[in-house]
Amino acid sequence: MRPSSLILAAIATVPAAVSAAGTLGFALGNTMSNGNCKMQADYEADFDALKSVSTLVRTYSASSCNTAQQILPAAVAKGFKVVLGVWPDTDDAYNLDKTALQSALSDSSNAGAVYAITVGSEALYRGSLTAQALLSKIMDMQSTFPSMKIGTADSWNKFQDGTADPIIQGGVKLILANAFSYWQGQTLSNSSHSYLDDLNQAFGHVQTVAGSMDIEIWNGETGWPTDGGTNYESAIAGTQNAATFYQQGVCAALAWGFNVFYFEAFDEPSKPASIGTNGESEDETHWGAYTADRVAKFPMSCS
């Protein structure tokens, strides 16, 4: 399952890499273990913990917890790059994030720490926006920040099944395709195969529809819950299972040339439970590769 020529062309010179062809980044929350918003010093401590593995993170809302204003100076201080998130599901949320970005990026030094801006996080998967409506907001953000790389993040199957075709054809510069074998209820033994197959299907469809190699595409999220997490169908939570998926799935993707954001960097003890597609409550507080105290749970190097 070698990645297509589009995938290989999308491997740009970006900050921080592991010893593989692809680049590794981390999804990063904006609250502390007690639920308080992170400040610049907290992000700097996060970056100190991560810097031996990666110097690239992605976030989800520029205005929530004043994320853009707090994280960008920390990124400048520690030599990190940030993919900033915008929540477009409602006009109010979109405008709050847009205003927060305009304020934070008025400082040219902050702007230098931005790798890209993503408008939307699985908006198509949730059905909260149509592809055309989402594309309209992406293009509005691109016109607001013409020198920035603007795109979106969504579930891999929305880039594979045609749902996102208007976005692929609409001039976006970046696509993040999320892929979780865990949320498909896969056994650990089949998880890496399922994960890599999902990426191959999504990336291949993007190449076919785009007809060019102008879109940069990443695996936007993947991961596995550690000890304390809940099981999902045949997917069993546990730190050793997470370590195995990381080595056999994430490291394999990196070796093939896929760029990957691991979900997530640190545990978020204050995060509320979610309801899975099976209707059961699912714990989301133990997905970190590191504890909330920034201690690695398993080796992050690819062997």
XYZ file of C-alpha atoms in Angstrom:
303
model
C 0.000 0.000 0.000
C 2.524 2.584 -1.090
C 1.256 6.167 -0.956
C 0.440 7.796 -4.257
C 2.561 10.397 -5.987
C 0.374 13.105 -4.434
C 1.246 11.835 -0.988
C 4.935 11.759 -1.711
C 4.830 15.228 -3.240
C 3.069 16.557 -0.154
C 5.983 15.710 2.115
C 7.281 19.231 2.434
C 10.041 20.661 4.576
C 8.134 21.102 7.815
C 9.330 21.383 11.391
C 10.334 18.371 13.409
C 10.458 14.865 12.110
C 11.045 11.455 13.486
C 13.617 9.241 11.814
C 11.307 8.338 8.949
C 10.124 9.783 5.648
C 6.993 11.384 7.074
C 6.608 14.101 9.701
C 5.000 13.676 13.112
C 2.920 16.307 14.890
C 0.600 16.247 17.889
C -2.952 17.364 18.571
C -2.831 19.639 21.605
C -5.586 20.591 24.037
C -5.957 24.091 25.469
C -6.828 23.289 29.101
C -4.901 22.089 32.132
C -5.805 18.978 34.131
C -7.991 21.111 36.421
C -9.914 22.520 33.468
C -8.297 25.965 33.593
C -7.215 27.500 30.306
C -3.567 27.130 29.370
C -1.437 30.259 29.390
C 1.756 30.965 27.464
C 3.946 29.421 30.180
C 1.865 26.222 30.090
C 2.296 25.891 26.340
C 6.014 26.474 26.725
C 6.127 23.595 29.216
C 4.179 21.448 26.730
C 6.675 22.257 24.015
C 9.629 21.459 26.257
C 8.139 17.998 26.818
C 7.493 17.399 23.116
C 10.539 18.944 21.484
C 12.644 15.787 21.384
C 9.922 14.130 19.279
C 8.232 16.939 17.332
C 8.025 20.708 16.977
C 4.605 20.812 15.328
C 1.153 20.865 16.961
C -2.433 21.418 15.873
C -5.239 23.083 17.811
C -9.006 23.346 17.321
C -10.308 26.832 18.131
C -8.418 30.118 18.025
C -10.758 31.921 20.418
C -11.542 29.232 22.999
C -9.303 29.827 26.012
C -7.709 32.620 23.957
C -5.638 29.876 22.352
C -4.125 31.838 19.474
C -2.926 34.679 21.709
C -1.383 32.296 24.255
C 0.101 29.553 22.096
C 1.792 31.602 19.370
C 4.259 33.505 21.599
C 5.092 30.180 23.254
C 5.709 28.638 19.845
C 7.982 31.521 18.892
C 9.928 31.153 22.138
C 10.373 27.389 21.744
C 10.813 27.081 17.984
C 7.481 25.345 17.284
C 4.980 25.679 14.457
C 1.214 25.583 15.028
C -1.773 24.590 12.911
C -4.491 26.865 14.277
C -8.099 25.704 14.261
C -11.296 27.551 13.390
C -14.739 26.227 14.399
C -17.119 27.006 11.501
C -20.238 25.097 12.538
C -22.068 28.296 13.508
C -21.511 31.824 12.244
C -20.946 33.058 15.793
C -18.203 30.500 16.463
C -16.580 31.171 13.100
C -16.563 34.919 13.607
C -15.125 34.609 17.126
C -12.253 32.483 15.836
C -11.697 34.753 12.838
C -11.494 37.807 15.091
C -9.122 35.991 17.448
C -6.845 35.128 14.532
C -6.876 38.681 13.204
C -5.847 39.939 16.615
C -3.134 37.355 17.230
C -1.691 37.575 13.725
C -1.460 41.347 13.777
C 1.875 40.648 15.476
C 4.211 39.600 12.668
C 6.340 37.493 14.999
C 3.272 35.440 15.921
C 2.446 34.968 12.254
C 5.816 33.330 11.717
C 4.853 30.509 14.084
C 1.762 29.531 12.082
C 2.148 26.480 9.854
C -1.462 26.563 8.625
C -5.074 27.293 9.561
C -7.772 24.620 9.422
C -11.414 25.634 9.114
C -13.507 22.824 10.543
C -12.888 19.645 12.488
C -15.088 16.830 11.147
C -17.889 19.227 10.174
C -18.789 16.987 7.227
C -18.701 13.840 9.368
C -21.111 15.393 11.870
C -23.260 16.819 9.094
C -23.109 20.297 10.622
C -22.115 21.862 7.287
C -22.384 20.896 3.637
C -19.191 20.755 1.606
C -20.163 23.923 -0.255
C -20.924 25.818 2.951
C -17.632 24.703 4.474
C -15.728 25.622 1.320
C -17.240 29.102 1.457
C -15.824 29.637 4.942
C -12.447 28.195 3.976
C -12.253 30.602 1.046
C -13.310 33.512 3.262
C -10.479 32.645 5.643
C -8.066 32.373 2.720
C -9.035 35.835 1.520
C -8.555 37.176 5.053
C -5.091 35.632 5.328
C -3.913 35.335 1.715
C -0.353 34.345 2.586
C -1.426 31.526 4.920
C -2.005 27.866 4.095
C -5.734 27.280 4.696
C -7.587 23.969 4.678
C -9.841 21.682 6.691
C -9.851 18.485 8.746
C -12.417 15.704 8.513
C -12.884 11.964 8.742
C -10.990 9.936 6.145
C -14.191 8.461 4.688
C -15.537 11.913 3.793
C -12.501 12.398 1.576
C -12.965 8.900 0.152
C -16.706 8.715 -0.523
C -17.142 11.929 -2.530
C -18.665 14.063 0.233
C -15.661 16.418 0.269
C -15.180 16.568 -3.515
C -16.296 20.235 -3.766
C -13.610 21.114 -1.215
C -10.933 19.071 -2.975
C -11.806 20.831 -6.242
C -12.314 24.237 -4.630
C -8.748 25.440 -4.242
C -7.958 24.473 -0.646
C -4.274 24.152 0.166
C -4.368 21.630 3.029
C -6.422 18.559 3.916
C -6.190 16.684 7.203
C -7.817 13.237 7.014
C -8.550 11.700 10.421
C -8.368 7.902 10.708
C -8.984 5.849 13.870
C -8.973 2.058 13.781
C -10.054 2.226 17.422
C -13.303 4.041 16.569
C -13.981 1.391 13.941
C -13.836 -1.224 16.680
C -10.852 -2.997 15.166
C -8.859 -5.623 16.991
C -5.313 -4.627 17.776
C -4.017 -7.263 15.366
C -5.954 -5.690 12.464
C -5.686 -2.056 13.560
C -2.594 -1.093 11.586
C -3.839 -2.711 8.380
C -7.200 -0.957 8.716
C -5.562 2.384 9.485
C -3.145 2.309 6.557
C -5.855 1.110 4.188
C -8.120 3.990 5.243
C -5.346 6.505 4.567
C -4.564 4.959 1.215
C -8.224 5.126 0.143
C -8.649 8.746 1.245
C -5.380 9.998 -0.187
C -5.910 8.134 -3.448
C -9.367 9.632 -3.935
C -8.042 13.133 -3.259
C -5.386 12.619 -5.923
C -7.929 11.391 -8.450
C -10.392 14.224 -7.831
C -7.783 16.979 -7.570
C -6.047 15.896 -10.746
C -2.874 17.558 -9.513
C -0.418 17.542 -6.641
C -1.203 21.030 -5.356
C -3.033 19.967 -2.162
C -0.954 19.084 0.883
C -2.580 16.163 2.697
C -1.912 14.782 6.164
C -3.349 12.200 8.493
C -5.020 14.747 10.765
C -5.644 12.501 13.769
C -4.994 8.946 14.844
C -4.368 7.321 18.191
C -5.396 4.729 20.758
C -6.611 5.169 24.363
C -4.254 4.081 27.139
C -4.835 2.610 30.612
C -8.017 4.057 32.095
C -9.707 4.479 28.724
C -12.812 2.596 27.629
C -13.000 -0.258 25.137
C -14.936 0.179 21.896
C -16.346 -2.999 20.391
C -13.270 -5.150 19.633
C -10.805 -2.303 20.256
C -9.301 -2.690 23.725
C -7.905 0.345 25.535
C -4.535 0.067 27.264
C -1.112 1.638 27.298
C 0.599 -1.424 25.829
C -1.983 -1.569 23.031
C -1.458 2.134 22.350
C 2.291 1.567 22.199
C 1.796 -1.334 19.782
C -0.496 0.699 17.526
C 1.998 3.559 17.586
C 4.865 1.310 16.501
C 2.958 -0.811 13.996
C 0.561 1.815 12.666
C 1.894 5.341 13.153
C 5.534 4.443 12.592
C 4.575 2.410 9.516
C 2.639 5.389 8.122
C 5.620 7.659 8.726
C 7.915 5.157 7.049
C 5.650 5.050 3.990
C 5.820 8.845 3.770
C 2.530 9.838 5.361
C 2.606 12.917 7.596
C 0.743 12.204 10.845
C -0.785 14.132 13.736
C -1.041 11.862 16.771
C -4.125 12.342 18.928
C -3.185 13.496 21.349
C -0.147 14.904 23.090
C -1.310 14.922 26.739
C -4.153 13.401 28.734
C -7.052 15.794 29.393
C -8.571 14.739 32.739
C -11.207 17.480 32.598
C -12.545 16.418 29.205
C -16.178 15.226 29.292
C -17.160 11.744 28.156
C -18.526 11.368 24.643
C -21.227 9.090 23.283
C -19.972 6.583 20.728
C -21.905 5.414 17.687
C -22.945 2.409 19.789
C -24.748 4.782 22.170
C -22.399 4.059 25.059
C -20.437 6.619 27.078
C -16.787 6.716 26.024
C -13.939 8.085 28.137
C -11.737 10.610 26.313
C -9.395 11.558 29.139
C -6.677 8.948 28.516
C -5.705 9.410 24.872
C -2.425 11.209 25.520
C 0.938 9.838 24.482
C 1.993 11.674 27.647
C 0.279 12.000 31.011
C -1.264 15.305 32.034
C 1.994 15.851 33.944
C 3.894 15.551 30.646
C 5.486 12.140 31.247
C 5.761 9.879 28.206
C 3.723 6.689 28.532
C 5.693 4.711 25.937
C 8.717 5.253 23.685
C 7.970 7.755 20.935
C 10.862 6.821 18.670
C 10.150 4.474 15.768
C 12.182 1.295 16.060
